mmCIF file of N, CA and C in Angstrom:
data_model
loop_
_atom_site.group_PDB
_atom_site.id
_atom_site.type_symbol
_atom_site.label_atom_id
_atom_site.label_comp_id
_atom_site.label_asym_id
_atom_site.label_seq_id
_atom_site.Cartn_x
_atom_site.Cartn_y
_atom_site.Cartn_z
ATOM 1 N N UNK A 1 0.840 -1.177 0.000
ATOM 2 C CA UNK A 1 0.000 0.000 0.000
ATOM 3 C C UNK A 1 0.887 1.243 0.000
ATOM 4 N N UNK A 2 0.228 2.270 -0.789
ATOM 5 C CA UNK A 2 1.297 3.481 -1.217
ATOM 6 C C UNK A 2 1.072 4.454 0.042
ATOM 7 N N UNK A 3 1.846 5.451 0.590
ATOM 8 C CA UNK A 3 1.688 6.313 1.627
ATOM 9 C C UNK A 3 0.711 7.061 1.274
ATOM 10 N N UNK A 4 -0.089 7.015 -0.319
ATOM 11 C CA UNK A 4 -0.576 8.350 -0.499
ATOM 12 C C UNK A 4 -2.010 7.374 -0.212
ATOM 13 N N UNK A 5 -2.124 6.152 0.000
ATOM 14 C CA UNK A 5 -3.215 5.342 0.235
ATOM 15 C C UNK A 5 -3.361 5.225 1.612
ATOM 16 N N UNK A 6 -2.697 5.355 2.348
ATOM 17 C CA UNK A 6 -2.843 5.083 3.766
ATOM 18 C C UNK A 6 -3.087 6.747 4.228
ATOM 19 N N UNK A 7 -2.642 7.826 3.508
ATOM 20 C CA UNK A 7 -2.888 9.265 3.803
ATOM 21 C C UNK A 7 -4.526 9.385 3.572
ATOM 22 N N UNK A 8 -4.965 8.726 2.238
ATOM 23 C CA UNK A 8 -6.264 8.610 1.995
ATOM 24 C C UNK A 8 -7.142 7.888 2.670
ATOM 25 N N UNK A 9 -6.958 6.965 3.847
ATOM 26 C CA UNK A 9 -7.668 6.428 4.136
ATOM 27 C C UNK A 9 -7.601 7.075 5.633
ATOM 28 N N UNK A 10 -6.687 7.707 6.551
ATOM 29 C CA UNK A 10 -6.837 8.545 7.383
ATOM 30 C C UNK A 10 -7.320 9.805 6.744
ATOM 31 N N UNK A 11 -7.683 10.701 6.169
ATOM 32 C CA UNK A 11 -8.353 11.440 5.996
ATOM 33 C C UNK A 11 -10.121 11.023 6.165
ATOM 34 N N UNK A 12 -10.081 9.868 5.294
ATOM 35 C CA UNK A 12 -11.235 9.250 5.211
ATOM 36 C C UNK A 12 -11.980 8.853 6.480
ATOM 37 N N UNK A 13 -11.249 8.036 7.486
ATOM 38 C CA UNK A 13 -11.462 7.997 8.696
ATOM 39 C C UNK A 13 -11.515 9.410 9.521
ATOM 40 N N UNK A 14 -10.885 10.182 9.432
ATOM 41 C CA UNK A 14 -10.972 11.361 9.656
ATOM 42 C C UNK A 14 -12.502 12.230 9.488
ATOM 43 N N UNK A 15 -12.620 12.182 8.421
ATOM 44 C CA UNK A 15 -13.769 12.645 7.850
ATOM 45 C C UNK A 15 -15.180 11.740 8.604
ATOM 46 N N UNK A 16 -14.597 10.492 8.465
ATOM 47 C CA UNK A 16 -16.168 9.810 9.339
ATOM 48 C C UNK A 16 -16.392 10.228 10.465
ATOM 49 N N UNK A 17 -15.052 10.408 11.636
ATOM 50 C CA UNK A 17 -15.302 10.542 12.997
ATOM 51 C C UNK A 17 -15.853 11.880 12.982
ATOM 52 N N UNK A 18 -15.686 12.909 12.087
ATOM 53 C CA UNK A 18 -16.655 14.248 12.524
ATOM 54 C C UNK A 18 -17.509 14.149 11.773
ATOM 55 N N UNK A 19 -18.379 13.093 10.715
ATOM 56 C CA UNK A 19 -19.207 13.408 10.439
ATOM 57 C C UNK A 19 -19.707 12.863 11.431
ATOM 58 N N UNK A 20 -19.839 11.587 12.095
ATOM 59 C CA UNK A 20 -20.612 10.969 13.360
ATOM 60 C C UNK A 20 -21.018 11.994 14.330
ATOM 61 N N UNK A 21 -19.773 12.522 14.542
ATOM 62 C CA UNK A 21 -19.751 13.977 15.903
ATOM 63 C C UNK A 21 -20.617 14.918 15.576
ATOM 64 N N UNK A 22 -20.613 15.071 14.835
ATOM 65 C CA UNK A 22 -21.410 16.126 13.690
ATOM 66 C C UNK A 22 -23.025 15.741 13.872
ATOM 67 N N UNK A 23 -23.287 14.142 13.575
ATOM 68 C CA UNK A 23 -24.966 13.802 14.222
ATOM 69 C C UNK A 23 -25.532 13.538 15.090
ATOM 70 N N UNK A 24 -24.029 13.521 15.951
ATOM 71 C CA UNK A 24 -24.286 13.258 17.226
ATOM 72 C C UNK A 24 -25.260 14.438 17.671
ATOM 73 N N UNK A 25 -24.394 15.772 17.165
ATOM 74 C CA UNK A 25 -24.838 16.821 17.857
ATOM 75 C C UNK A 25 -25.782 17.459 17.045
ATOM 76 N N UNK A 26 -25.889 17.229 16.028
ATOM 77 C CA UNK A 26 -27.472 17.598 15.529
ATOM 78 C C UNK A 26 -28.718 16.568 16.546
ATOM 79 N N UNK A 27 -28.454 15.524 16.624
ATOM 80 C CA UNK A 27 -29.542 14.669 17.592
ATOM 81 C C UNK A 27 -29.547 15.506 19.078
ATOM 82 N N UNK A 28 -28.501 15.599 19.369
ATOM 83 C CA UNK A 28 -28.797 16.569 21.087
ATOM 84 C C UNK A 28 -29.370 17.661 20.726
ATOM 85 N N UNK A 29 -28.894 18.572 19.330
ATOM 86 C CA UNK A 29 -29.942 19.920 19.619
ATOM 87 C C UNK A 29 -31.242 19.499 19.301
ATOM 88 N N UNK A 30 -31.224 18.604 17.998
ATOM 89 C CA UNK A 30 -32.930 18.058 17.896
ATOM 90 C C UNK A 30 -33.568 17.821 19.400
ATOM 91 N N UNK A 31 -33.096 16.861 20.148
ATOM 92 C CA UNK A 31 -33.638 16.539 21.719
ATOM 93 C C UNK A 31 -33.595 17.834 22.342
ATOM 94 N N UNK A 32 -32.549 18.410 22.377
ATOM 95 C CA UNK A 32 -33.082 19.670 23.087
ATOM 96 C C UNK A 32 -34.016 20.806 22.909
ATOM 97 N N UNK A 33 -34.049 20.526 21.378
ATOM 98 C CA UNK A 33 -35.145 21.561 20.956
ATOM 99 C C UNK A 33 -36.311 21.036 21.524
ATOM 100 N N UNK A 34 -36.766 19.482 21.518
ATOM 101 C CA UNK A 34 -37.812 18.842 21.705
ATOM 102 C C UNK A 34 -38.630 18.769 23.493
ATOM 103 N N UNK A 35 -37.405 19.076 23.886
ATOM 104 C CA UNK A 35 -37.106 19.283 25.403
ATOM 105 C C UNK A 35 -37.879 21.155 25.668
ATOM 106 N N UNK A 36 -37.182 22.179 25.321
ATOM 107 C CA UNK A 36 -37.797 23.078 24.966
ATOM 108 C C UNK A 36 -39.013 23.212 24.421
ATOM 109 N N UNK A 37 -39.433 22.878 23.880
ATOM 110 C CA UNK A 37 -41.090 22.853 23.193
ATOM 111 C C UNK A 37 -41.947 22.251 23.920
ATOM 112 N N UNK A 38 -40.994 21.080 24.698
ATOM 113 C CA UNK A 38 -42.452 20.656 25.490
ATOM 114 C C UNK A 38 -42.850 21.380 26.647
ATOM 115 N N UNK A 39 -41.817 21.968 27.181
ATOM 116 C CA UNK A 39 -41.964 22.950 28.334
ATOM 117 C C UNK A 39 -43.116 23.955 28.186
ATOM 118 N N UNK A 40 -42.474 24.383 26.656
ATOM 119 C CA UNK A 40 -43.402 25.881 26.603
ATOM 120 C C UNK A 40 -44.821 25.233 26.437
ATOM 121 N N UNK A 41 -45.469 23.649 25.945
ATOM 122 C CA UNK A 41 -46.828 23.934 26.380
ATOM 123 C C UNK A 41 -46.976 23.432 27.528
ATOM 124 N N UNK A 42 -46.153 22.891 28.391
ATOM 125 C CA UNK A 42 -46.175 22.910 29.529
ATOM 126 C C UNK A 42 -47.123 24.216 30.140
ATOM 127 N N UNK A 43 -45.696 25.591 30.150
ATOM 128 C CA UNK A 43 -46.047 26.228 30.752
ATOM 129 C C UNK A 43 -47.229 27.330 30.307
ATOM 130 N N UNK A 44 -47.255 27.110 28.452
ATOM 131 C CA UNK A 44 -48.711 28.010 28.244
ATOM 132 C C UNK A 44 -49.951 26.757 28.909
ATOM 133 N N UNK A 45 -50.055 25.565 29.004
ATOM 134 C CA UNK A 45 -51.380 24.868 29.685
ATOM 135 C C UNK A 45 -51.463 25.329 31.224
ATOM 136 N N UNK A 46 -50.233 25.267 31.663
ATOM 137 C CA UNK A 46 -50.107 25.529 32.862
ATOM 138 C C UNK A 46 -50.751 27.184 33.452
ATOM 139 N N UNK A 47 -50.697 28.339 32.080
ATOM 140 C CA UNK A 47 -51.220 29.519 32.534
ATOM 141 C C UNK A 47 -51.898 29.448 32.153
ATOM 142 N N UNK A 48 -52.560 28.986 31.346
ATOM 143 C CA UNK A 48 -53.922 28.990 30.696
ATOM 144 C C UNK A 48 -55.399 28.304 31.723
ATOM 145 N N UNK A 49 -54.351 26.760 33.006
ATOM 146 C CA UNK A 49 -55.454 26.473 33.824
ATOM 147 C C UNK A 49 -55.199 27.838 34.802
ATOM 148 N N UNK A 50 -54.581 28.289 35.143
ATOM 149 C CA UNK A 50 -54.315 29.543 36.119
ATOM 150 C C UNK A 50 -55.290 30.559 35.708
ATOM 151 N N UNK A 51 -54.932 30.810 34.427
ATOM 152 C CA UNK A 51 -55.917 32.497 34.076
ATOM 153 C C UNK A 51 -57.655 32.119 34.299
ATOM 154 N N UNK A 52 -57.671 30.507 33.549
ATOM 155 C CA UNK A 52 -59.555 29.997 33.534
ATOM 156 C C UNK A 52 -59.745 30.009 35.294
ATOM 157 N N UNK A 53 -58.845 29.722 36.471
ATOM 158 C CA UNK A 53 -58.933 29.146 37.656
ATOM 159 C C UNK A 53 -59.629 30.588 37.997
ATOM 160 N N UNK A 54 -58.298 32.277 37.523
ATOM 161 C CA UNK A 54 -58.761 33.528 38.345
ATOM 162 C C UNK A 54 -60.159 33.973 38.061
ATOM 163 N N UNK A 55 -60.543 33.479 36.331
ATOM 164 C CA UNK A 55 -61.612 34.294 35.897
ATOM 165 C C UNK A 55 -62.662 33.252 36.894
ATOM 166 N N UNK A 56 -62.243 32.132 37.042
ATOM 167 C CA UNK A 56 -63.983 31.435 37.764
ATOM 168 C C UNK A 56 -63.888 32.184 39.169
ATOM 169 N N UNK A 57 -62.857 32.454 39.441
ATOM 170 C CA UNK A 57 -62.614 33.440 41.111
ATOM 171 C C UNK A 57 -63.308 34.791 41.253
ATOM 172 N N UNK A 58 -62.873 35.372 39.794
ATOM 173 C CA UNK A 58 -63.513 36.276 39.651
ATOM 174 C C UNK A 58 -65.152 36.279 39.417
ATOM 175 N N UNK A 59 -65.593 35.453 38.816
ATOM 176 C CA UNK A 59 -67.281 35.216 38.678
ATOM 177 C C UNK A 59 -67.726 35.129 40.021
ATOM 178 N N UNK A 60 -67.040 33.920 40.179
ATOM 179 C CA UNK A 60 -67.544 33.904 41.748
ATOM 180 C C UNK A 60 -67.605 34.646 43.218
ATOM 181 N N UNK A 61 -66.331 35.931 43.106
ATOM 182 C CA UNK A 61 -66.222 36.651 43.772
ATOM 183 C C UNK A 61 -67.919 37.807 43.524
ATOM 184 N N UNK A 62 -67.705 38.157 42.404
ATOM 185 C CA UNK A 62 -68.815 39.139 41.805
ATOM 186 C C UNK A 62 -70.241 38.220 42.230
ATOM 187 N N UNK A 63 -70.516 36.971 42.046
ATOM 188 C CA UNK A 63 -71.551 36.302 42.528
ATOM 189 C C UNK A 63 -71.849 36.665 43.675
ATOM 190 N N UNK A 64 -71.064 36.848 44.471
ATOM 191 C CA UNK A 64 -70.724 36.809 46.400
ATOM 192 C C UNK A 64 -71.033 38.370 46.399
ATOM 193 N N UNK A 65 -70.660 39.071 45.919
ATOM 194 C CA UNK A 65 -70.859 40.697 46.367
ATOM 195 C C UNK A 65 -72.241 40.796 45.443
ATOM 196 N N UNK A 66 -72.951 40.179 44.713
ATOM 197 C CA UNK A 66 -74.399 40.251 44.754
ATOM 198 C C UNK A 66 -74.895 39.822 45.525
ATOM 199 N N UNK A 67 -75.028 38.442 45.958
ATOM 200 C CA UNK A 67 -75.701 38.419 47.170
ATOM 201 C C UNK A 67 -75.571 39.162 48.244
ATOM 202 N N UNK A 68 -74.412 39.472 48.548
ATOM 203 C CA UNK A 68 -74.333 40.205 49.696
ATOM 204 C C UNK A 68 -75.010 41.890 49.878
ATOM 205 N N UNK A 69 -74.857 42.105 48.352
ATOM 206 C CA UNK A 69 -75.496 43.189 48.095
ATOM 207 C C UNK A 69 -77.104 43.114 48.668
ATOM 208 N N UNK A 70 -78.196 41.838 47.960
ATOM 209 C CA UNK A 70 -79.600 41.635 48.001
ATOM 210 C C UNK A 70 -79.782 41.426 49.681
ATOM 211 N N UNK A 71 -78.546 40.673 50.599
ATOM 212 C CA UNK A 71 -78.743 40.773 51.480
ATOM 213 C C UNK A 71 -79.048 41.921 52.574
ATOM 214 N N UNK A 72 -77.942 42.476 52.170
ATOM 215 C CA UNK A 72 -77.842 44.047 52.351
ATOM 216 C C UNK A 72 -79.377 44.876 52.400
ATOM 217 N N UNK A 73 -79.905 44.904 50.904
ATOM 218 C CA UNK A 73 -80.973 45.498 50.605
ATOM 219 C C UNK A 73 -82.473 44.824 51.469
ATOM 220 N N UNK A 74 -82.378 43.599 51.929
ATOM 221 C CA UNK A 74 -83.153 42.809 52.623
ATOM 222 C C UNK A 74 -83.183 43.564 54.083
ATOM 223 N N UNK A 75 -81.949 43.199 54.440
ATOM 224 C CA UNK A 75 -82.017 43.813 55.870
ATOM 225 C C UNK A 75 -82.377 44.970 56.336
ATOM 226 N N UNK A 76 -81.627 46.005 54.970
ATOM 227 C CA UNK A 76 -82.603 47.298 55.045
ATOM 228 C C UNK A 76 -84.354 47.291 54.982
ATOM 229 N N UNK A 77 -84.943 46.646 54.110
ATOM 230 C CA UNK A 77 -86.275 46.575 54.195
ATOM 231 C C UNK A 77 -86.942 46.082 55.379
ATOM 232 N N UNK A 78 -86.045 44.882 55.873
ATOM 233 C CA UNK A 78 -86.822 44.340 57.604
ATOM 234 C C UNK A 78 -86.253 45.618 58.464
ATOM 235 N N UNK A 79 -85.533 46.529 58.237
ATOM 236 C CA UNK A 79 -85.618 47.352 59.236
ATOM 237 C C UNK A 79 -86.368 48.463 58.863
ATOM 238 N N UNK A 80 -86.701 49.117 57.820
ATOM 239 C CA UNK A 80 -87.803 49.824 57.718
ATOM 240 C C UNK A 80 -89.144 49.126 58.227
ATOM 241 N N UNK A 81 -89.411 47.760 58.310
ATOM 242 C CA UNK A 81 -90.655 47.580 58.516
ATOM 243 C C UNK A 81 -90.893 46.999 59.947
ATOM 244 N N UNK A 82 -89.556 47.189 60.483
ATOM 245 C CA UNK A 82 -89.480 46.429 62.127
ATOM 246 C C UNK A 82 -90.006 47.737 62.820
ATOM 247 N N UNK A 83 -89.397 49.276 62.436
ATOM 248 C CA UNK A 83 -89.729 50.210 63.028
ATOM 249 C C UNK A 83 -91.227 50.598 62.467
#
């Protein structure tokens, strides 16, 4: 075998070990991208049960200060009619 064949075949080997390295690390950013994405609907589901949780807080708060309101207006009427 000629030196310029054994030069060619370390290059060649050469060339494989970074192309491998090379998909290696396209596969980790792929996974990491995949890693990233799942988070974010993680965390948009995650605000999305939060924001539906405040608005039912909020209905329900406003529910509560009506009644309390009719109550209000009740008690005023039994006391106009107690006196």
């Amino acid at each position: 075998m000629s030196d310029n064949t054994k030069s060619l075949e370390k290059s060649i080997s050469s060339l494989t070990a970074q192309i491998d390295s090379l998909n290696g690390l396209t596969q980790t950013r792929f996974d990491s991208t995949k890693v990233i994405n799942n988070k974010k609907v993680e965390i948009k589901n995650y605000y999305t049960a939060k924001s539906n949780e405040i608005d039912s807080l909020k209905s329900d708060s406003a529910f509560v200060h009506y009644i309390r309101l009719q109550l209000q207006s009740l008690r005023s009427v039994k006391q106009l009619y107690a006196n």
